[in-house]
Coordinates of N, CA and C in Angstrom, one line a residue:
M1 N 100.3 54.6 86.1 CA 99.8 55.6 87.0 C 100.2 55.2 88.5
I2 N 100.6 56.2 89.2 CA 101.0 56.0 90.6 C 99.8 56.3 91.4
A3 N 99.2 55.3 92.1 CA 97.9 55.4 92.8 C 98.1 56.1 94.2
H4 N 99.2 55.7 94.9 CA 99.5 56.3 96.2 C 101.0 56.1 96.5
L5 N 101.5 56.9 97.4 CA 102.9 56.8 97.9 C 102.8 56.7 99.4
Q6 N 103.6 55.8 99.9 CA 103.7 55.6 101.4 C 105.2 55.6 101.7
G7 N 105.6 56.5 102.6 CA 107.0 56.5 102.9 C 107.3 57.5 104.0
K8 N 108.6 58.0 104.0 CA 109.0 58.9 105.0 C 108.9 60.3 104.5
L9 N 108.3 61.2 105.3 CA 108.1 62.6 104.9 C 109.5 63.3 105.2
V10 N 110.1 63.7 104.1 CA 111.5 64.3 104.2 C 111.4 65.8 104.3
E11 N 110.6 66.5 103.4 CA 110.4 67.9 103.5 C 108.9 68.2 103.3
K12 N 108.5 69.3 104.0 CA 107.1 69.7 104.0 C 106.9 71.2 103.8
Y13 N 106.2 71.6 102.8 CA 105.9 73.0 102.5 C 104.4 73.1 102.3
P14 N 103.8 74.4 102.4 CA 102.4 74.5 102.1 C 101.9 74.0 100.7
T15 N 102.8 74.0 99.7 CA 102.3 73.6 98.4 C 103.0 72.3 97.9
E16 N 103.9 71.8 98.6 CA 104.6 70.6 98.2 C 105.2 69.8 99.3
V17 N 105.4 68.5 99.1 CA 106.1 67.7 100.0 C 107.1 66.8 99.3
I18 N 108.1 66.3 100.0 CA 109.0 65.3 99.4 C 108.9 64.0 100.3
I19 N 108.5 62.9 99.6 CA 108.3 61.7 100.3 C 109.4 60.7 99.8
E20 N 110.1 60.1 100.7 CA 111.1 59.1 100.4 C 110.5 57.7 100.5
C21 N 110.5 57.0 99.3 CA 110.0 55.6 99.3 C 111.1 54.7 98.7
N22 N 111.6 53.8 99.6 CA 112.7 52.9 99.2 C 113.9 53.6 98.6
G23 N 114.3 54.7 99.1 CA 115.5 55.4 98.7 C 115.3 56.4 97.6
V24 N 114.0 56.5 97.1 CA 113.7 57.5 96.0 C 112.9 58.6 96.6
G25 N 113.2 59.8 96.4 CA 112.5 61.0 96.9 C 111.5 61.5 95.8
Y26 N 110.2 61.5 96.1 CA 109.2 61.9 95.2 C 108.7 63.3 95.6
H27 N 108.8 64.2 94.6 CA 108.3 65.6 94.8 C 106.8 65.6 94.5
V28 N 106.0 65.9 95.5 CA 104.5 65.8 95.3 C 103.9 67.2 95.6
N29 N 103.1 67.7 94.6 CA 102.4 69.0 94.8 C 101.1 68.7 95.6
I30 N 100.8 69.6 96.5 CA 99.7 69.4 97.4 C 98.9 70.7 97.5
S31 N 97.6 70.5 97.9 CA 96.8 71.7 98.2 C 96.9 72.1 99.6
L32 N 96.5 73.3 100.0 CA 96.5 73.8 101.4 C 95.6 72.9 102.3
H33 N 94.6 72.3 101.7 CA 93.7 71.5 102.4 C 94.5 70.2 102.9
T34 N 95.2 69.6 101.9 CA 96.0 68.4 102.3 C 97.1 68.8 103.3
Y35 N 97.7 70.0 103.1 CA 98.8 70.4 104.0 C 98.2 70.5 105.4
S36 N 97.0 71.0 105.6 CA 96.4 71.1 106.9 C 96.1 69.8 107.6
L37 N 96.0 68.7 106.7 CA 95.7 67.4 107.2 C 96.9 66.5 107.4
L38 N 98.1 67.0 107.0 CA 99.3 66.2 107.1 C 99.6 65.8 108.6
P39 N 99.9 64.6 108.9 CA 100.2 64.2 110.2 C 101.6 64.7 110.7
N40 N 101.7 64.7 112.0 CA 103.0 65.2 112.6 C 104.1 64.1 112.7
T41 N 103.8 63.0 112.0 CA 104.8 61.9 112.1 C 105.6 61.9 110.9
D42 N 106.7 61.1 110.9 CA 107.6 60.9 109.7 C 106.9 60.1 108.6
S43 N 106.1 59.1 109.0 CA 105.5 58.2 108.0 C 104.3 58.9 107.4
L44 N 104.1 58.7 106.1 CA 103.0 59.4 105.4 C 102.5 58.6 104.2
K45 N 101.2 58.6 104.0 CA 100.6 58.0 102.9 C 99.8 59.1 102.2
L46 N 100.0 59.3 100.9 CA 99.2 60.2 100.1 C 98.7 59.5 98.9
Y47 N 97.4 59.7 98.6 CA 96.8 59.3 97.3 C 97.3 60.2 96.2
T48 N 97.7 59.7 95.1 CA 98.3 60.6 94.1 C 97.6 60.5 92.7
Y49 N 97.9 61.6 92.0 CA 97.4 61.7 90.6 C 98.7 62.1 89.8
L50 N 99.0 61.4 88.8 CA 100.2 61.7 87.9 C 99.7 62.4 86.7
Q51 N 100.1 63.6 86.5 CA 99.7 64.3 85.2 C 100.9 64.3 84.3
I52 N 100.7 63.7 83.1 CA 101.8 63.5 82.1 C 101.5 64.5 80.9
K53 N 102.5 65.4 80.7 CA 102.5 66.3 79.6 C 103.7 66.0 78.7
E54 N 103.8 66.7 77.6 CA 104.9 66.5 76.7 C 106.2 66.8 77.4
D55 N 106.2 67.9 78.2 CA 107.5 68.4 78.8 C 107.6 68.1 80.3
S56 N 106.6 67.5 80.9 CA 106.8 67.2 82.3 C 105.9 66.1 82.8
H57 N 106.3 65.5 83.9 CA 105.4 64.6 84.7 C 105.3 65.2 86.1
T58 N 104.1 65.5 86.4 CA 103.8 66.2 87.7 C 102.9 65.3 88.6
L59 N 103.4 65.2 89.8 CA 102.7 64.3 90.8 C 101.9 65.2 91.8
F60 N 100.6 64.9 92.0 CA 99.8 65.6 92.9 C 99.4 64.7 94.0
G61 N 99.4 65.1 95.3 CA 99.1 64.2 96.4 C 98.0 64.8 97.2
F62 N 97.2 63.8 97.8 CA 96.0 64.1 98.6 C 95.9 63.2 99.8
V63 N 95.7 63.7 101.0 CA 95.5 62.9 102.2 C 94.2 62.1 102.1
E64 N 93.2 62.6 101.5 CA 91.9 62.0 101.4 C 91.6 61.6 99.9
K65 N 91.1 60.4 99.7 CA 90.7 59.9 98.4 C 89.7 60.8 97.8
S66 N 88.7 61.3 98.6 CA 87.6 62.1 98.1 C 88.2 63.4 97.4
E67 N 89.3 64.0 98.0 CA 89.9 65.2 97.5 C 90.5 64.9 96.1
R68 N 91.1 63.7 96.0 CA 91.7 63.3 94.7 C 90.6 63.2 93.6
E69 N 89.5 62.6 94.0 CA 88.4 62.4 93.0 C 87.8 63.8 92.6
I70 N 87.7 64.7 93.5 CA 87.2 66.1 93.1 C 88.2 66.7 92.2
F71 N 89.5 66.6 92.5 CA 90.6 67.1 91.6 C 90.5 66.6 90.2
K72 N 90.3 65.3 90.1 CA 90.2 64.6 88.8 C 88.9 65.1 88.0
M73 N 87.8 65.3 88.8 CA 86.6 65.8 88.2 C 86.8 67.2 87.6
L74 N 87.5 68.1 88.4 CA 87.8 69.4 88.0 C 88.6 69.5 86.7
L75 N 89.6 68.5 86.6 CA 90.4 68.5 85.5 C 89.6 68.1 84.2
S76 N 88.5 67.4 84.4 CA 87.7 67.0 83.2 C 87.0 68.2 82.6
V77 N 86.9 69.3 83.3 CA 86.2 70.5 82.8 C 87.1 71.3 81.9
S78 N 86.6 71.6 80.7 CA 87.4 72.4 79.7 C 87.8 73.7 80.3
G79 N 89.1 74.1 80.2 CA 89.6 75.3 80.7 C 90.1 75.3 82.2
I80 N 90.0 74.1 82.8 CA 90.5 74.0 84.2 C 91.7 73.1 84.1
G81 N 92.9 73.6 84.5 CA 94.1 72.9 84.5 C 94.4 72.5 86.0
A82 N 95.5 71.8 86.1 CA 95.9 71.3 87.4 C 96.1 72.4 88.4
S83 N 96.7 73.5 88.0 CA 97.0 74.6 88.9 C 95.7 75.3 89.4
I84 N 94.7 75.5 88.6 CA 93.5 76.0 89.0 C 92.7 75.1 89.9
A85 N 92.7 73.8 89.6 CA 92.1 72.8 90.4 C 92.7 72.8 91.8
R86 N 94.0 72.9 91.8 CA 94.7 72.9 93.1 C 94.4 74.1 93.9
T87 N 94.3 75.3 93.2 CA 93.9 76.5 93.8 C 92.5 76.4 94.4
M88 N 91.6 75.8 93.7 CA 90.2 75.6 94.2 C 90.3 74.8 95.5
L89 N 91.0 73.7 95.5 CA 91.1 72.9 96.7 C 91.9 73.5 97.8
S90 N 92.7 74.6 97.5 CA 93.4 75.3 98.5 C 92.5 76.4 99.1
S91 N 91.6 76.9 98.3 CA 90.7 78.0 98.7 C 89.5 77.5 99.5
L92 N 88.9 76.4 99.0 CA 87.7 75.8 99.7 C 88.0 74.4 100.1
E93 N 87.3 73.9 101.1 CA 87.4 72.5 101.5 C 86.6 71.7 100.4
P94 N 86.9 70.5 100.2 CA 86.2 69.6 99.2 C 84.7 69.7 99.4
K95 N 84.2 69.6 100.6 CA 82.8 69.7 100.9 C 82.2 71.0 100.4
Q96 N 82.9 72.1 100.6 CA 82.4 73.4 100.1 C 82.3 73.5 98.6
I97 N 83.3 72.8 97.9 CA 83.3 72.8 96.5 C 82.1 72.0 96.0
I98 N 81.9 70.9 96.6 CA 80.7 70.0 96.2 C 79.4 70.8 96.4
Q99 N 79.3 71.5 97.6 CA 78.1 72.3 98.0 C 77.9 73.4 96.9
A100 N 79.0 74.1 96.6 CA 78.9 75.2 95.6 C 78.4 74.7 94.3
I101 N 79.0 73.6 93.8 CA 78.6 73.1 92.5 C 77.2 72.6 92.5
V102 N 76.8 71.8 93.4 CA 75.4 71.2 93.4 C 74.3 72.2 93.6
S103 N 74.7 73.3 94.3 CA 73.7 74.4 94.6 C 73.8 75.5 93.6
S104 N 74.6 75.3 92.5 CA 74.8 76.3 91.5 C 75.2 77.7 92.0
D105 N 76.1 77.7 93.0 CA 76.6 78.9 93.6 C 77.8 79.5 92.9
V106 N 77.4 80.2 91.8 CA 78.5 80.8 90.9 C 79.4 81.7 91.7
N107 N 78.8 82.5 92.6 CA 79.6 83.5 93.3 C 80.7 82.9 94.1
T108 N 80.4 81.8 94.8 CA 81.5 81.2 95.6 C 82.6 80.7 94.8
I109 N 82.3 80.0 93.7 CA 83.3 79.5 92.8 C 84.1 80.6 92.1
Q110 N 83.4 81.7 91.8 CA 84.0 82.8 91.1 C 85.0 83.6 92.0
K111 N 84.8 83.5 93.3 CA 85.7 84.2 94.2 C 87.1 83.6 94.2
I112 N 87.3 82.4 93.7 CA 88.6 81.7 93.6 C 89.4 82.3 92.6
K113 N 90.7 82.6 92.9 CA 91.6 83.3 92.0 C 91.8 82.5 90.7
G114 N 91.6 83.1 89.6 CA 91.8 82.5 88.3 C 90.5 82.0 87.7
I115 N 89.4 82.1 88.4 CA 88.1 81.6 87.8 C 87.2 82.8 87.6
G116 N 86.8 83.0 86.4 CA 85.8 84.0 86.1 C 84.4 83.5 86.0
G117 N 83.4 84.3 85.7 CA 82.0 83.9 85.7 C 81.7 82.8 84.7
K118 N 82.3 82.9 83.5 CA 82.0 81.8 82.5 C 82.6 80.5 82.9
T119 N 83.8 80.5 83.5 CA 84.4 79.3 83.9 C 83.7 78.7 85.1
A120 N 83.2 79.5 86.0 CA 82.4 79.0 87.1 C 81.1 78.4 86.6
Q121 N 80.5 79.0 85.7 CA 79.2 78.4 85.1 C 79.5 77.1 84.4
R122 N 80.7 77.0 83.7 CA 81.1 75.8 83.0 C 81.3 74.6 84.0
I123 N 82.0 75.0 85.1 CA 82.2 74.0 86.1 C 80.9 73.4 86.6
I124 N 80.0 74.3 86.9 CA 78.7 73.9 87.5 C 77.9 73.0 86.4
L125 N 77.9 73.5 85.2 CA 77.2 72.8 84.1 C 77.8 71.4 83.9
D126 N 79.1 71.3 83.9 CA 79.8 70.0 83.6 C 79.7 69.0 84.8
L127 N 79.8 69.5 86.0 CA 80.0 68.6 87.2 C 78.7 68.4 88.1
K128 N 77.7 69.3 87.9 CA 76.6 69.2 88.9 C 75.9 67.9 88.9
E129 N 75.5 67.4 87.7 CA 74.9 66.1 87.6 C 75.8 65.0 88.1
K130 N 77.0 65.0 87.7 CA 78.0 63.9 88.2 C 78.1 63.9 89.7
M131 N 78.2 65.1 90.3 CA 78.3 65.1 91.7 C 77.0 64.7 92.5
L132 N 75.9 65.1 91.9 CA 74.6 64.7 92.5 C 74.5 63.2 92.5
K133 N 74.9 62.6 91.4 CA 74.8 61.1 91.3 C 75.9 60.4 92.2
L134 N 77.1 60.9 92.1 CA 78.2 60.3 92.8 C 78.0 60.4 94.3
Y135 N 77.6 61.5 94.8 CA 77.5 61.7 96.3 C 76.1 61.5 96.8
D136 N 75.2 61.1 95.8 CA 73.8 60.8 96.2 C 73.1 61.9 97.0
L137 N 73.2 63.1 96.4 CA 72.7 64.3 97.0 C 71.3 64.7 96.5
D138 N 70.5 65.4 97.3 CA 69.2 65.9 96.9 C 69.4 67.4 96.6
E139 N 69.2 67.7 95.3 CA 69.4 69.1 94.8 C 68.6 70.1 95.6
V140 N 67.3 69.9 95.8 CA 66.4 70.8 96.4 C 66.8 71.1 97.8
F141 N 67.1 70.0 98.6 CA 67.6 70.2 100.0 C 68.8 71.0 100.0
T142 N 69.8 70.7 99.2 CA 71.1 71.5 99.2 C 70.9 72.9 98.9
L143 N 70.0 73.2 97.9 CA 69.8 74.6 97.6 C 69.1 75.4 98.7
Q144 N 68.1 74.8 99.4 CA 67.4 75.4 100.5 C 68.3 75.6 101.6
N145 N 69.1 74.7 101.9 CA 70.1 74.8 103.0 C 71.1 75.9 102.8
N146 N 71.5 76.0 101.6 CA 72.5 77.1 101.2 C 71.8 78.4 101.4
T147 N 70.6 78.6 101.0 CA 69.9 79.8 101.0 C 69.7 80.3 102.5
N148 N 69.3 79.4 103.4 CA 69.2 79.7 104.8 C 70.5 80.2 105.3
K149 N 71.6 79.5 105.0 CA 72.9 79.9 105.5 C 73.3 81.3 105.0
D150 N 73.1 81.6 103.7 CA 73.4 82.9 103.0 C 72.6 84.0 103.7
E151 N 71.3 83.7 103.9 CA 70.5 84.8 104.5 C 70.9 85.1 105.9
A152 N 71.3 84.1 106.7 CA 71.8 84.3 108.0 C 73.1 85.1 108.0
L153 N 74.0 84.7 107.1 CA 75.3 85.4 107.0 C 75.1 86.9 106.6
S154 N 74.2 87.1 105.7 CA 73.9 88.5 105.3 C 73.3 89.3 106.5
A155 N 72.4 88.7 107.3 CA 71.8 89.4 108.4 C 72.9 89.7 109.5
L156 N 73.8 88.7 109.7 CA 74.9 89.0 110.7 C 75.8 90.1 110.2
E157 N 76.1 90.1 108.9 CA 76.9 91.2 108.3 C 76.3 92.6 108.6
V158 N 75.0 92.6 108.4 CA 74.2 93.9 108.6 C 74.3 94.3 110.1
L159 N 74.3 93.3 110.9 CA 74.4 93.6 112.4 C 75.9 94.0 112.8
G160 N 76.8 93.9 111.8 CA 78.2 94.4 112.1 C 79.2 93.3 112.4
F161 N 78.8 92.1 112.2 CA 79.8 91.0 112.5 C 80.6 90.7 111.2
A162 N 81.9 90.4 111.4 CA 82.8 90.1 110.3 C 82.3 88.8 109.6
R163 N 82.4 88.8 108.3 CA 81.9 87.7 107.4 C 82.7 86.4 107.8
K164 N 84.0 86.5 107.9 CA 84.8 85.3 108.1 C 84.4 84.6 109.4
S165 N 84.4 85.3 110.5 CA 84.1 84.7 111.8 C 82.7 84.2 111.8
S166 N 81.8 85.0 111.2 CA 80.4 84.5 111.1 C 80.2 83.2 110.3
E167 N 81.0 83.1 109.2 CA 80.9 81.9 108.4 C 81.3 80.6 109.2
I168 N 82.4 80.8 110.0 CA 82.8 79.6 110.8 C 81.7 79.2 111.8
V169 N 81.1 80.1 112.5 CA 80.1 79.8 113.4 C 78.8 79.2 112.7
V170 N 78.4 79.9 111.7 CA 77.2 79.4 110.9 C 77.4 78.1 110.3
D171 N 78.6 77.8 109.7 CA 78.9 76.5 109.2 C 78.8 75.4 110.2
K172 N 79.3 75.7 111.4 CA 79.2 74.7 112.5 C 77.7 74.4 112.9
I173 N 76.9 75.5 113.0 CA 75.5 75.4 113.3 C 74.8 74.5 112.3
V174 N 75.0 74.8 111.0 CA 74.3 74.1 109.9 C 74.8 72.7 109.8
K175 N 76.0 72.4 110.1 CA 76.5 71.1 110.1 C 75.9 70.2 111.2
E176 N 75.7 70.8 112.4 CA 75.1 70.1 113.5 C 73.6 69.9 113.3
N177 N 72.9 70.8 112.6 CA 71.5 70.7 112.4 C 71.2 71.2 111.0
P178 N 71.2 70.4 110.0 CA 71.0 70.8 108.6 C 69.7 71.4 108.3
E179 N 68.6 71.1 109.1 CA 67.3 71.6 108.8 C 67.0 72.9 109.6
V180 N 68.0 73.5 110.2 CA 67.7 74.7 111.1 C 67.2 75.9 110.2
T181 N 66.3 76.7 110.8 CA 65.7 77.8 110.1 C 66.7 79.0 110.2
V182 N 66.4 80.0 109.3 CA 67.3 81.2 109.2 C 67.3 81.9 110.6
E183 N 66.1 82.0 111.2 CA 66.0 82.7 112.5 C 66.9 82.0 113.6
N184 N 66.8 80.7 113.6 CA 67.5 79.9 114.6 C 69.0 80.0 114.3
I185 N 69.4 80.0 113.1 CA 70.8 80.1 112.8 C 71.4 81.5 113.3
I186 N 70.6 82.5 113.1 CA 71.0 83.9 113.6 C 71.1 83.9 115.1
K187 N 70.0 83.3 115.8 CA 70.0 83.3 117.3 C 71.2 82.5 117.8
L188 N 71.4 81.4 117.3 CA 72.5 80.5 117.8 C 73.9 81.2 117.5
A189 N 74.0 81.8 116.3 CA 75.2 82.5 115.9 C 75.5 83.7 116.9
L190 N 74.5 84.4 117.2 CA 74.7 85.6 118.1 C 75.2 85.1 119.5
K191 N 74.8 84.0 119.9 CA 75.3 83.5 121.2 C 76.8 83.1 121.1
N192 N 77.2 82.7 120.0 CA 78.6 82.2 119.8 C 79.6 83.3 119.2
L193 N 79.1 84.4 118.9 CA 80.0 85.5 118.3 C 80.4 86.5 119.4

């Protein structure tokens, strides 16, 4: 198993990079999340996961170890392959995936291309307990926090604000003060929108 690669970044694309290590160029598949975190320097270190199949050896790279761990957890779910796991990590940030799974947010997971309702439920069923233990999270707190955020977003949508821009502002508010009430989220969001 190749645990990480450190070398010169030769080519960079949103879904893949080529890293040269001691004269050998490694083709590494990446998520959009990793792409957004790539440094602007020539030197690069990626944590990797090597998937070995009968007909191919495919290398996946991640700037953060935590993203690689989530990728491996997703692969452990029946029906989730490397391409769907990478799509999930490209569609949502690792923190958002953890949040969606531990709060049983089927809708968020189901919005990802290639994932239906049953697959979303299977992901939650298989990974929720593992993630709660691994990241030492409190299920009740996470659910309540997510509900406040969702209520605030719905209210802002009714008031005529775009969902995407509202989410960015609300996420920042909730991140700065996790115990904020729905009313305060809305008030603070209105000041920033």
